[in-house]
XYZ file of C-alpha atoms in Angstrom:
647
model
C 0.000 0.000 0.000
C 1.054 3.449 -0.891
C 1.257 5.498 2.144
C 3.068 9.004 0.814
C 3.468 9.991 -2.280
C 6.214 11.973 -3.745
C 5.118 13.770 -7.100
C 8.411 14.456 -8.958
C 6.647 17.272 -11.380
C 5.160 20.409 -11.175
C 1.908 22.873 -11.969
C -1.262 21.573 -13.447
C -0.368 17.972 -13.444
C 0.995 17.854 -9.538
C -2.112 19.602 -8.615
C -4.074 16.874 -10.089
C -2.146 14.191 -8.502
C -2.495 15.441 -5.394
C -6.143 15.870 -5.890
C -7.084 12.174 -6.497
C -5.016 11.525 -3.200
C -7.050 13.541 -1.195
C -9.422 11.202 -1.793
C -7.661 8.366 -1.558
C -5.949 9.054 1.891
C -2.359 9.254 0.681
C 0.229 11.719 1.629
C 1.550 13.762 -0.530
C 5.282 15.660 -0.948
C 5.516 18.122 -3.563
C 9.143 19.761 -4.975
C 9.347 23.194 -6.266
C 12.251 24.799 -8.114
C 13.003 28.611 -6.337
C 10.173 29.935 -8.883
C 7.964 27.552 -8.010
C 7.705 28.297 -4.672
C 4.957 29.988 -4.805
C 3.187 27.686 -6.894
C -0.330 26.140 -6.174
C 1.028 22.822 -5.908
C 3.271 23.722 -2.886
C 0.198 24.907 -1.232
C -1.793 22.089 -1.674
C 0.795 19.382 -0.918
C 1.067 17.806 2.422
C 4.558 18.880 2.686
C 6.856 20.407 -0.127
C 10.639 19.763 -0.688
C 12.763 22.849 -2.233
C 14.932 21.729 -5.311
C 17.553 24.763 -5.352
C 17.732 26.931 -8.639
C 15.378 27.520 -11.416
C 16.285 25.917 -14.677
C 14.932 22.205 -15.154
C 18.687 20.568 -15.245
C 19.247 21.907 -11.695
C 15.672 21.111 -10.437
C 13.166 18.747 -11.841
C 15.693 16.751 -13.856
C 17.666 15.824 -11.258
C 17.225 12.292 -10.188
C 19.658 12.026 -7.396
C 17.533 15.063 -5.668
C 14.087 13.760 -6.220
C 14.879 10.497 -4.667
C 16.682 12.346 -2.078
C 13.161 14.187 -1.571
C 11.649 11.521 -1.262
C 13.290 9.912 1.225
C 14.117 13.350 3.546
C 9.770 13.866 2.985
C 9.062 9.883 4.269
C 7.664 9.050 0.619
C 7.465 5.677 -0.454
C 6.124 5.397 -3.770
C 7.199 8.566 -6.569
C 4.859 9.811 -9.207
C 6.539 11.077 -12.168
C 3.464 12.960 -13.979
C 4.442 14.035 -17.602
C 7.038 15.464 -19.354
C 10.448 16.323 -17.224
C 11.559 12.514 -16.370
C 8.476 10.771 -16.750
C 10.040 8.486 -19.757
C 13.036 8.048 -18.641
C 14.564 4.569 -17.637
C 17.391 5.373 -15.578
C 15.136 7.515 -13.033
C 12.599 4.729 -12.859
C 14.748 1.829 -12.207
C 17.063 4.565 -9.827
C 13.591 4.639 -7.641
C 12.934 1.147 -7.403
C 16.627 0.203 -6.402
C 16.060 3.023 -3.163
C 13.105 0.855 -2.730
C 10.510 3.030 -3.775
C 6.855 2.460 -5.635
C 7.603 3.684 -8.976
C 4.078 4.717 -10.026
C 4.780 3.513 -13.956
C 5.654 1.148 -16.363
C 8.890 -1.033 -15.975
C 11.994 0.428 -16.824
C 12.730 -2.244 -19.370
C 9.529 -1.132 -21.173
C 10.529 2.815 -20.999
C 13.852 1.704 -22.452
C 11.634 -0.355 -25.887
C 9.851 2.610 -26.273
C 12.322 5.583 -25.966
C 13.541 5.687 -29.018
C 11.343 5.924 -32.168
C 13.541 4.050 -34.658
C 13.742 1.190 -32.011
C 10.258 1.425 -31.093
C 9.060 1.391 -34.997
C 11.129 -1.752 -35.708
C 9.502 -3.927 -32.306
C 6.322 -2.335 -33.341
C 6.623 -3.711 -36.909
C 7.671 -7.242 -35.412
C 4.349 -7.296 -33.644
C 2.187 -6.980 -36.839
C 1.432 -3.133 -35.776
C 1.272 -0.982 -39.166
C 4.078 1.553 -39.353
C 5.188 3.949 -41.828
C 9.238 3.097 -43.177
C 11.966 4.554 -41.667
C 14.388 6.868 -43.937
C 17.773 7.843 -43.687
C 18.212 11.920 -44.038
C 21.003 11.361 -46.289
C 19.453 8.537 -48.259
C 15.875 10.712 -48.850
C 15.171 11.468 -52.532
C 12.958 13.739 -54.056
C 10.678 10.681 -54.747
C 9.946 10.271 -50.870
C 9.242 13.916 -50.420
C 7.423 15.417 -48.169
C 9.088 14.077 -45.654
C 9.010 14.646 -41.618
C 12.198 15.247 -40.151
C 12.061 13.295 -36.157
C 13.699 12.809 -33.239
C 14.439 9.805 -32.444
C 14.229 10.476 -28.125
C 11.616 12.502 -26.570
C 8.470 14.717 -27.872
C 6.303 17.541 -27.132
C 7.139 18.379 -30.710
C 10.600 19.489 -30.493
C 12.990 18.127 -33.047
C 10.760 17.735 -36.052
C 10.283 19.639 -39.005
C 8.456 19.072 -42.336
C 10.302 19.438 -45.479
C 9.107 19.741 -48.899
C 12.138 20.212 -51.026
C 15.441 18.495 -50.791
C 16.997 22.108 -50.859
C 15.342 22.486 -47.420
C 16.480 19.103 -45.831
C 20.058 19.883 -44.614
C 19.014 22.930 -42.674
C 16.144 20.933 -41.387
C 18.360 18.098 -39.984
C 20.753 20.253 -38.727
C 18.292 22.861 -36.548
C 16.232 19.606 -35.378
C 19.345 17.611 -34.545
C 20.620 20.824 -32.147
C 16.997 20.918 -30.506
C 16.895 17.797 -29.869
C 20.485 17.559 -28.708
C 19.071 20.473 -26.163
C 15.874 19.036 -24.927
C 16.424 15.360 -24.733
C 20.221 14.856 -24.924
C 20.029 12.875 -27.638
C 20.187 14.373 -31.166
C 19.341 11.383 -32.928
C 17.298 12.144 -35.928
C 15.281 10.082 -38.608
C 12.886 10.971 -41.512
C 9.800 8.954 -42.325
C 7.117 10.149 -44.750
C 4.712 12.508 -44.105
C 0.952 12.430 -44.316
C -0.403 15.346 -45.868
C -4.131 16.056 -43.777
C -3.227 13.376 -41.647
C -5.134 13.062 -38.504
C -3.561 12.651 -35.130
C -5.224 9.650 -33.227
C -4.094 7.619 -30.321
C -5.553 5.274 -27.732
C -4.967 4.756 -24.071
C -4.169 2.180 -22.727
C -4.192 0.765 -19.141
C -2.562 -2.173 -18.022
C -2.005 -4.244 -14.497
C 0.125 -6.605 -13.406
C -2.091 -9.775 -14.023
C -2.140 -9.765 -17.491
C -5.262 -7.660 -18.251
C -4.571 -4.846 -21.243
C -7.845 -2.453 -21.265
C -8.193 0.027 -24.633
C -10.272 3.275 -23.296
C -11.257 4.365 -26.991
C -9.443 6.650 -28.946
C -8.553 10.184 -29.049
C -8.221 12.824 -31.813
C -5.276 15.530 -30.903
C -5.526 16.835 -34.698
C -4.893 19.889 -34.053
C -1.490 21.097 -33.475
C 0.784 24.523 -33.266
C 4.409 23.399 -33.679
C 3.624 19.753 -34.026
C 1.962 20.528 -30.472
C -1.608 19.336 -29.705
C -3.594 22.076 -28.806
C -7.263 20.526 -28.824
C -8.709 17.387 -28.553
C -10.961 15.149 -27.763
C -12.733 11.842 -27.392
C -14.256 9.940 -29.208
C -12.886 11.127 -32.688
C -15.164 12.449 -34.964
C -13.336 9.845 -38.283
C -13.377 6.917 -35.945
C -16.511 4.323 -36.677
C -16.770 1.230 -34.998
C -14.876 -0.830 -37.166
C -11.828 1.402 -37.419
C -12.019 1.750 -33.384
C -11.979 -1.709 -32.810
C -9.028 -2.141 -35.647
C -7.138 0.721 -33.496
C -7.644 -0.636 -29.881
C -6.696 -3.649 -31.422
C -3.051 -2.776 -32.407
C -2.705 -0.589 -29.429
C -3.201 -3.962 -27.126
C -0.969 -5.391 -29.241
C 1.500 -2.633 -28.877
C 1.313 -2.983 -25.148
C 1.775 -6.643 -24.786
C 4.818 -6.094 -27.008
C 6.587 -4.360 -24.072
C 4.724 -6.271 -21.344
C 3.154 -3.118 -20.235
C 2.053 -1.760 -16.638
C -0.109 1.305 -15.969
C -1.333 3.860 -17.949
C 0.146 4.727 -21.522
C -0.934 6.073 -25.101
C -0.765 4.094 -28.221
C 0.315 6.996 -30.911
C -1.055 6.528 -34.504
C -1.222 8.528 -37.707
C -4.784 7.921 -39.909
C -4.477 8.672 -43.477
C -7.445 10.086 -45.313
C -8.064 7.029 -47.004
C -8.319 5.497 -43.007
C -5.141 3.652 -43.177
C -3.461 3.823 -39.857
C 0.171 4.032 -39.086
C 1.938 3.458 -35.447
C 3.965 6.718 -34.543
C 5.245 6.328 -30.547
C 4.073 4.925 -27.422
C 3.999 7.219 -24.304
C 4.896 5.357 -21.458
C 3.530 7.776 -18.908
C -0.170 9.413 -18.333
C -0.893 12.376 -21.405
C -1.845 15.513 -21.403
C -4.780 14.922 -22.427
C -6.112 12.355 -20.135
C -9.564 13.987 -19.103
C -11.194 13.602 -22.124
C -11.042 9.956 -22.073
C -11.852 10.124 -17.834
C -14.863 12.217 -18.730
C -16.415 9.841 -21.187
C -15.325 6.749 -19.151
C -16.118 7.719 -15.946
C -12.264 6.167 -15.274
C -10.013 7.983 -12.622
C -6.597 6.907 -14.033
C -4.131 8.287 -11.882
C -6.353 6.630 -8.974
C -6.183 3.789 -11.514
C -2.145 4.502 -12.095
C -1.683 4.087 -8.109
C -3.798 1.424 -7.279
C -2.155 -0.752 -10.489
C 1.114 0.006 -8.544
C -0.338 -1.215 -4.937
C -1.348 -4.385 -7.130
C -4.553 -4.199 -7.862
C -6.604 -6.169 -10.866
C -8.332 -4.997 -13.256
C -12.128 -6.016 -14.083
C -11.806 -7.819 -17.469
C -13.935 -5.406 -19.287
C -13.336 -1.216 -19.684
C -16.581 0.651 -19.244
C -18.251 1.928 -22.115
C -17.737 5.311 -23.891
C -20.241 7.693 -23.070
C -21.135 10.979 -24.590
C -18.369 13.545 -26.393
C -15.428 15.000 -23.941
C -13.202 18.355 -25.979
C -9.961 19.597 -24.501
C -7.839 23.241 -24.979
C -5.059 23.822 -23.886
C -4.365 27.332 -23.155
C -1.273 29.021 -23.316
C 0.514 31.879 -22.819
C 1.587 32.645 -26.226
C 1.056 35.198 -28.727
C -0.550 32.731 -32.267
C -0.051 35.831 -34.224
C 3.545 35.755 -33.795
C 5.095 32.628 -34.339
C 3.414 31.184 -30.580
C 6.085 33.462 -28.681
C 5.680 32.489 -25.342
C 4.345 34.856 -22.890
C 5.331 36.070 -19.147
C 4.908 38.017 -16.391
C 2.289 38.114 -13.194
C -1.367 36.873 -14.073
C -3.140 39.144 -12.458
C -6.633 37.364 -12.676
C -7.294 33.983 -13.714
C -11.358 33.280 -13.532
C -13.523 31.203 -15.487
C -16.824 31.523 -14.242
C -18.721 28.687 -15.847
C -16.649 25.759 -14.236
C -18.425 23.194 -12.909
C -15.386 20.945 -11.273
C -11.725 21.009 -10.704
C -9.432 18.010 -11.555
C -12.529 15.649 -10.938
C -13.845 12.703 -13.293
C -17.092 13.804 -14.698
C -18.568 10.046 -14.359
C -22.324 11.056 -13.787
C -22.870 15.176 -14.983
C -21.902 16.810 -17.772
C -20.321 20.211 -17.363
C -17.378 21.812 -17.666
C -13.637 21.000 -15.645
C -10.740 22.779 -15.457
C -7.300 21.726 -14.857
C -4.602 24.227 -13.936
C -1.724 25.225 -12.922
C -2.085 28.905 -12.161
C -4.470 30.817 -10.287
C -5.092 34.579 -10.248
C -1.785 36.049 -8.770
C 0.526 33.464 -10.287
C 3.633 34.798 -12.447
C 4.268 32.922 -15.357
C 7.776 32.338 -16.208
C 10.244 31.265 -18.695
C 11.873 28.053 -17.140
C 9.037 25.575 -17.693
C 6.259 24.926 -20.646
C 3.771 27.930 -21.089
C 0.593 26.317 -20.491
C -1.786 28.073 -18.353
C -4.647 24.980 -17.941
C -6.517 23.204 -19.835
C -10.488 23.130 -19.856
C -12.309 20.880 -21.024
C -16.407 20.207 -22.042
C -18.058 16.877 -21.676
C -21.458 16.893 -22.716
C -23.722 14.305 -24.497
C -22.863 15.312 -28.426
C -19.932 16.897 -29.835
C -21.884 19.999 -31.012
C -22.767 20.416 -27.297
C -19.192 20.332 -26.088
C -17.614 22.544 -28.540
C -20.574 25.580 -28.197
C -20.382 24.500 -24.060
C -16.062 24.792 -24.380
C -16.275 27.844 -26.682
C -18.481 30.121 -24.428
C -16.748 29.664 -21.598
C -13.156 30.341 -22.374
C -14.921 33.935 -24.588
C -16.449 34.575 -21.678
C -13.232 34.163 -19.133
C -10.768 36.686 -17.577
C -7.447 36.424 -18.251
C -5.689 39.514 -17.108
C -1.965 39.405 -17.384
C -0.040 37.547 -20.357
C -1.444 36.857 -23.476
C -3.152 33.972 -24.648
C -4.030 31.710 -27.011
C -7.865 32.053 -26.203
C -9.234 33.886 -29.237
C -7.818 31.466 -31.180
C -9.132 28.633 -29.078
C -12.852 29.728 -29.231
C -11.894 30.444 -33.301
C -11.442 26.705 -34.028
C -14.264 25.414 -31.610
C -16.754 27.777 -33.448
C -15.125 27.199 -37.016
C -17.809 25.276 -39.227
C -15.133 23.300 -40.286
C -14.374 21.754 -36.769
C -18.036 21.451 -36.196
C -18.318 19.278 -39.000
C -15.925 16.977 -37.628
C -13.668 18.331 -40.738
C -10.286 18.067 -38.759
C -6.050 17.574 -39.522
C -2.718 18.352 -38.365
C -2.682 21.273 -41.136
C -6.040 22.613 -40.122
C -4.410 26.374 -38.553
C -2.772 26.422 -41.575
C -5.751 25.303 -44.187
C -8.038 27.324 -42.646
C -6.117 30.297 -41.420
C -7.372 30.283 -37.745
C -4.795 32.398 -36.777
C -5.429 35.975 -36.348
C -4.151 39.242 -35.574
C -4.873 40.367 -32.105
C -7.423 43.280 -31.630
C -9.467 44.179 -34.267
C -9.200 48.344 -34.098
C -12.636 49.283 -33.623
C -13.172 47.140 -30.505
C -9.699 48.595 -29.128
C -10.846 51.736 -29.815
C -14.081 51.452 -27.931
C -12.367 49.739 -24.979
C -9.848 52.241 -24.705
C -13.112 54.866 -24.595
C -13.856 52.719 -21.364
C -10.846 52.347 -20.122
C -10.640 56.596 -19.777
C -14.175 56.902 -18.819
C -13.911 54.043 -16.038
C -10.348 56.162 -14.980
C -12.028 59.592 -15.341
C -15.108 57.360 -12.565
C -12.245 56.601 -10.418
C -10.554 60.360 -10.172
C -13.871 61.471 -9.200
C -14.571 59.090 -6.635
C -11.105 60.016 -5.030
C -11.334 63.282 -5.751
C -15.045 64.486 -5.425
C -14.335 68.091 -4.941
C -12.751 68.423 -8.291
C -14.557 67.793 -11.713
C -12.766 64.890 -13.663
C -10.767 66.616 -16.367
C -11.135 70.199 -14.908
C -9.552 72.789 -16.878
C -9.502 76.437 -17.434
C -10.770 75.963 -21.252
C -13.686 73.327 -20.883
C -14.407 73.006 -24.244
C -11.081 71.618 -24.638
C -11.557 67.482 -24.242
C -9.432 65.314 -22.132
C -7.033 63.308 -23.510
C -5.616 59.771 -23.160
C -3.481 57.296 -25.233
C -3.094 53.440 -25.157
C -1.431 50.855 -26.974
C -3.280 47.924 -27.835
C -2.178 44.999 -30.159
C -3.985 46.664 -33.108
C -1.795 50.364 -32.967
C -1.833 53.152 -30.591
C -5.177 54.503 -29.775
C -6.305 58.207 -28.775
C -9.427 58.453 -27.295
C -10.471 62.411 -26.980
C -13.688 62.894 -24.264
C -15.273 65.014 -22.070
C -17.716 63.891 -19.026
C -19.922 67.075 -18.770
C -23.589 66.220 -16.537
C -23.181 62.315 -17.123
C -22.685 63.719 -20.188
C -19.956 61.747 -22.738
C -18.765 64.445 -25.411
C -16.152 62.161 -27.998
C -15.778 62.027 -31.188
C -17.245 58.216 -31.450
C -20.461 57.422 -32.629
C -21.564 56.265 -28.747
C -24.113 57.609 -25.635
C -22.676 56.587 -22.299
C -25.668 54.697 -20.133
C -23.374 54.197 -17.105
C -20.352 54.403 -16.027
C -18.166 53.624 -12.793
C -14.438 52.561 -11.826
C -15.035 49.247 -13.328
C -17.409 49.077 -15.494
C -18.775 51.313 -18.199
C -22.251 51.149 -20.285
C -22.312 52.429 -23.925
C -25.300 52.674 -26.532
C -22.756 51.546 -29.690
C -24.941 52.734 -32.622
C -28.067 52.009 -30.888
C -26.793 48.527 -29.299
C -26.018 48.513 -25.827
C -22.726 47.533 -24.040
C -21.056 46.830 -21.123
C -17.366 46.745 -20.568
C -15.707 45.623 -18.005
C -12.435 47.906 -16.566
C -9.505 46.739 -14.515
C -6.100 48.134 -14.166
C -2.899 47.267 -12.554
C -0.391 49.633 -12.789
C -0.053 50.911 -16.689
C -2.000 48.101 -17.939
C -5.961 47.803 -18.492
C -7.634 44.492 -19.578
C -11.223 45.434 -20.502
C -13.668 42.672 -21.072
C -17.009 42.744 -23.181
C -19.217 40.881 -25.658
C -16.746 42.446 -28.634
C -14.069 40.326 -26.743
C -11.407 40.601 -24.528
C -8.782 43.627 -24.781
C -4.893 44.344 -23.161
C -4.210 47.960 -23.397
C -0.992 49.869 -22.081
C -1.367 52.994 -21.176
C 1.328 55.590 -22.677
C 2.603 58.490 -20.773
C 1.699 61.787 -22.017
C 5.624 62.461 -21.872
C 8.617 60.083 -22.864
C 12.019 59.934 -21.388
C 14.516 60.361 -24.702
C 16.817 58.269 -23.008
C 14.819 55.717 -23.565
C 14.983 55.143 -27.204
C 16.365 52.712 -29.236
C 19.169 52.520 -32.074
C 17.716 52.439 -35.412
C 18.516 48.993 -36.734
C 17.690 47.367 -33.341
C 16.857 43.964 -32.761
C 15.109 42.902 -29.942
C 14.391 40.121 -28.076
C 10.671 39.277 -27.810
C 10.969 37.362 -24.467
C 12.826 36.452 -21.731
C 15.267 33.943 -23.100
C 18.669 32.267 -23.081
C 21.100 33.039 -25.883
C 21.311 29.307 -27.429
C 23.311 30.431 -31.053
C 24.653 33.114 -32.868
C 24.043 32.480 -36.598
C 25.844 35.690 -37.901
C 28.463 38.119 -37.057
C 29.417 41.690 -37.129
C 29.894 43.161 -40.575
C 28.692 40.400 -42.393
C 25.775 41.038 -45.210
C 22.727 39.599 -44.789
C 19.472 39.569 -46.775
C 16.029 40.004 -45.210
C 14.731 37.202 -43.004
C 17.972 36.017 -42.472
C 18.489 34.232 -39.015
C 20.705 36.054 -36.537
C 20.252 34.762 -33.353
C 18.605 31.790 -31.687
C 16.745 32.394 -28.630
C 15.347 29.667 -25.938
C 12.319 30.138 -24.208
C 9.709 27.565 -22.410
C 11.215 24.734 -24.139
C 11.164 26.216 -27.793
C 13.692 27.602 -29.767
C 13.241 31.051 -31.408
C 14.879 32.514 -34.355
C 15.502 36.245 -34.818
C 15.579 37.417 -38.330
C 16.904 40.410 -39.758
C 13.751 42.437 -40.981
C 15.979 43.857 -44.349
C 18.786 43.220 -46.266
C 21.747 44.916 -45.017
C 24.662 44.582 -42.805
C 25.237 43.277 -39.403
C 26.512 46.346 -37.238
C 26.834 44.641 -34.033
C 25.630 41.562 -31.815
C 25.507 42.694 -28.738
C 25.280 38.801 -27.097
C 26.701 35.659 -26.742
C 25.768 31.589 -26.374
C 24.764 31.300 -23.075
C 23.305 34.882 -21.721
C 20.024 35.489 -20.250
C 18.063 38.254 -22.077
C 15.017 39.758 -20.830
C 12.263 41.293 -22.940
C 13.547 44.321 -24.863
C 17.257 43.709 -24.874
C 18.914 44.563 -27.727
C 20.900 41.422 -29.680
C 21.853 43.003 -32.952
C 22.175 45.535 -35.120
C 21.385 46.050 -38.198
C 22.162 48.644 -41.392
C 19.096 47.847 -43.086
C 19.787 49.131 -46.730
C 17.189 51.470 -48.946
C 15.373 49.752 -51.708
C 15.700 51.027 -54.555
């Protein structure tokens, strides 16, 4: 019996762990790199252990100190959640010999499955379908397009796409160094790629006594950067024969490796509904609630008691109703997914009906998270916020449930990827079931933050709702007195769409402005306009020089911009800045080379993904003003560039 649990992860996928063993009795220790110590999932554990430092190869991916946590905290058994060391051999078979309860599969079957061009080959023994392996230097243009792989790890790092063999040196070489960096490994491989492919996989749970159960299927379609960023269960191209076909192989991929616990059966569907075997993820998924909510199946509670022992019944329960996942980020989509950071100042969805439960009897609406308003993303560890997820008894029902409540939520702090979120689960394309791993870029999902005419109005709030607050804490003084009143107040903010000068005066509850609006109401927070005869509420709050205002038109981040600027402050023409807080990771060019536009520079890292600045002209390089290795935070300058005239 498992008495204390150590949980050697972090965030949203601690918190859940430690949720199922509230209600299981167990103990729980939590570790937290110095950033983390804040974190929800310190809070909630029994008792935390500090990991000193903040990267993950000083914290979380240190195997000696996680076993030494365990041990110092009274653990005996060690969750490893997903992601950090979750696949990896050497830390499973490190807690077992210092007699712990590794919460997993065996290390032997880790060890089949960590690398893809082993895994393939075992896989193909078995009679599971796979697509052939290729050599990068062996590909010709008759096996193009081709998908460029690495062999350890996943999460979508190491892999590229390549279309022309002029492209597939650079695309071994910049996957082989990110893999190299994130797993340690920079084995590549290229197999053949499936144009409109679909993403489908199949959990899996296994126990000690022989019993394989297949939980039905998944679709994770829907990808940024080769990283699922919806899905859901059943899949909508999955009929009964197929599904059976699939669960099939995937209990055949499990026996393979003599299997234990929970895992997911990766395959690739074609369009004409052949299937292909792509990885097996020894560890729990991501996206594990979708298949709990339509199963009714707990499976870390599963996960723990298949460590303490326990059989399974001989049959899984049946698939009930239609479950939809998002993961939301803190990314910009409209340029290139650049991560996002800084303090969340509120975190609130409104509609949620349960937090890291199963949804075995009600439909409704759970969210699993790892922030909470107050938090401060960083850039050590994966951007994902939470993920939320619908269950409800048809797909059509989930996606409109799903979609309304993430429009509806307030997220004050870093960007999102929200509006794009809601933008697939209400595109007609989605809601016919019409879905791929190219469907951002088929249909064009992706937009441009802030559509001007709803920034403008919100920044019209935004002054009014200010101009509401001076009065309250100033009553003896009009708002916006002046000598001249027929002069109007002025106020400028930057919103994604442009800068944005809103000219008003508040005269008798009186709005004077030059847009076509009639205030109804207004206050500190919130502020009431007739919009061309349609009335309007938006919500107003500020912290510090930022404003998030929240209506029906959507959800707007505004920064407010001083009425005078510090000239010190400016930057070198020809400056190149960094986007993010990041770590220098290469320096493509140097000083007074030429370049032409959109050449790569510099090579940022940031939350796991690697970023490449570009010169925006042709020209040449004045300066780089960093090296491999420094720490840059939002703003610095890396280059410089003489951008030449055209013409």
């Amino acid at each position: 019996m498992i008495s204390s649990l150590l949980i050697a992860n972090r965030g949203e996928i601690a918190r859940r762990v430690i949720a199922t063993c509230r209600v299981l009795g167990i103990r729980t220790v939590a570790v937290f790199s110095d950033p983390d110590a804040g974190s929800p999932h310190v809070r909630e554990a029994d008792v935390a252990v500090r990991l000193p430092g903040a990267a993950p190869a000083e914290t979380y991916l240190r195997g000696e100190l996680l076993i030494r946590a365990a041990r110092d905290a009274g653990a005996d058994a060690v969750h490893p959640g997903y992601g950090f060391l979750s696949e990896n051999a050497e830390f499973a078979r490190a807690v077992l010999d210092a007699g712990l309860t590794w919460v997993g599969p065996a290390p032997e079957a880790i060890e089949a499955m960590g690398s893809k061009v082993a895994a393939k080959r075992l896989m193909a023994e078995s009679g599971v379908p796979v697509l052939p392996e290729l050599d990068p230097a062996a590909v010709t243009e008759a096996d193009l397009p081709v998908l460029v792989k690495a062999s350890a790890g996943g999460g979508g790092r190491g892999m590229r796409i390549v279309r022309t063999l002029a492209e597939l040196d650079e695309a071994v070489r910049s996957a082989r160094a990110e893999a190299g960096s994130a797993f340690g490994d920079d084995t590549v491989f290229c197999e053949p790629y499936l144009e409109r492919g679909r993403h489908i996989e199949v959990q899996v749970l296994a126990d000690r006594h022989g019993t394989v159960w297949a939980l039905g299927e998944r679709e994770c379609s829907i990808q940024r950067r080769y990283q699922k960023v919806v899905e859901e269960a059943p899949s909508p191209a999955v009929d009964a024969e197929l599904r059976a076909a699939l669960c099939s192989a995937a209990v055949a991929a499990a026996r393979a490796i003599d299997y234990v616990g929970a895992g997911t059966v990766e395959f690739m569907l074609s369009p004409e509904g052949d299937f292909f075997f792509l990885e097996t993820n020894t560890r729990l998924q991501v996206e594990h609630p979708v298949t709990e909510c339509v199963t009714g199946v707990d499976l870390v509670r599963a996960q723990l008691e298949i460590a303490e022992g326990a059989r399974l019944p001989e049959e899984p329960p049946a698939v009930r109703g239609h479950a939809i996942e998002v993961r939301l980020y803190a990314e910009d989509p409209s340029a290139d997914w650049r991560p996002q950071s800084g303090p969340l100042h509120r975190f609130e969805l409104s509609t949620v009906d349960t937090k890291f439960a199963v949804g075995a009897s009600v439909h409704g609406l759970r969210l699993d998270s790892g922030v909470e308003s107050g938090s401060v993303v960083g850039t050590h560890y994966d951007p994902m916020l939470a993920k939320v997820i619908a269950w409800a008894p048809t797909r059509v029902a989930a996606a409109r449930r799903l979609a309304s409540a993430l429009a509806g939520a307030r997220l004050h702090g870093p960007g999102t990827n929200r509006d794009l979120l809601v933008d697939v689960l209400r595109h007609k394309a989605f809601v016919a079931g019409e879905t791929d791993t190219s469907f951002l870029e088929t249909h064009r999902v992706v937009r441009r933050l802030g559509e001007n005419r709803t920034e403008r109005l919100s920044a019209l709030a935004a002054a009014v709702a200010e101009s509401s607050a001076d009065r309250r804490t100033h009553p003896a003084i009009p708002p916006g007195w002046r000598n001249l009143p027929s002069q109007l107040q002025r106020k400028r903010f930057a919103g994604s769409s442009g800068e944005h000068e809103v000219a008003y005066r508040l005269e008798r509850g009186r709005l004077l402005c030059d847009e076509d609006v009639v205030l109804f109401d207004s206050g500190e927070n919130r502020v009431t306009f007739d919009v061309a005869g349609v009335r309007r509420t938006f919500h107003v709050a500020t912290y510090g020089d930022r404003v998030f205002v929240d209506s029906d038109l959507g959800s707007v981040a505004l920064q407010r911009i001083p009425r005078f600027t510090d000239p010190a402050e400016s930057i070198a023409e020809g400056s190149l800045l960094a986007p993010m807080p990041a770590t220098v990771v290469e320096i493509v060019a140097e000083a007074g080379r030429r370049v032409e536009a959109g050449a790569e520079l510099v090579v940022l890292e940031a939350m796991k993904m690697r970023h490449s600045v570009r010169s925006p002209g042709a020209g040449v390089v004045e300066a780089i003003e960093v090296k491999v290795g420094d720490q840059v935070e939002a703003g610095a300058v890396l280059a410089v560039v003489g951008v030449e005239e055209e013409g």
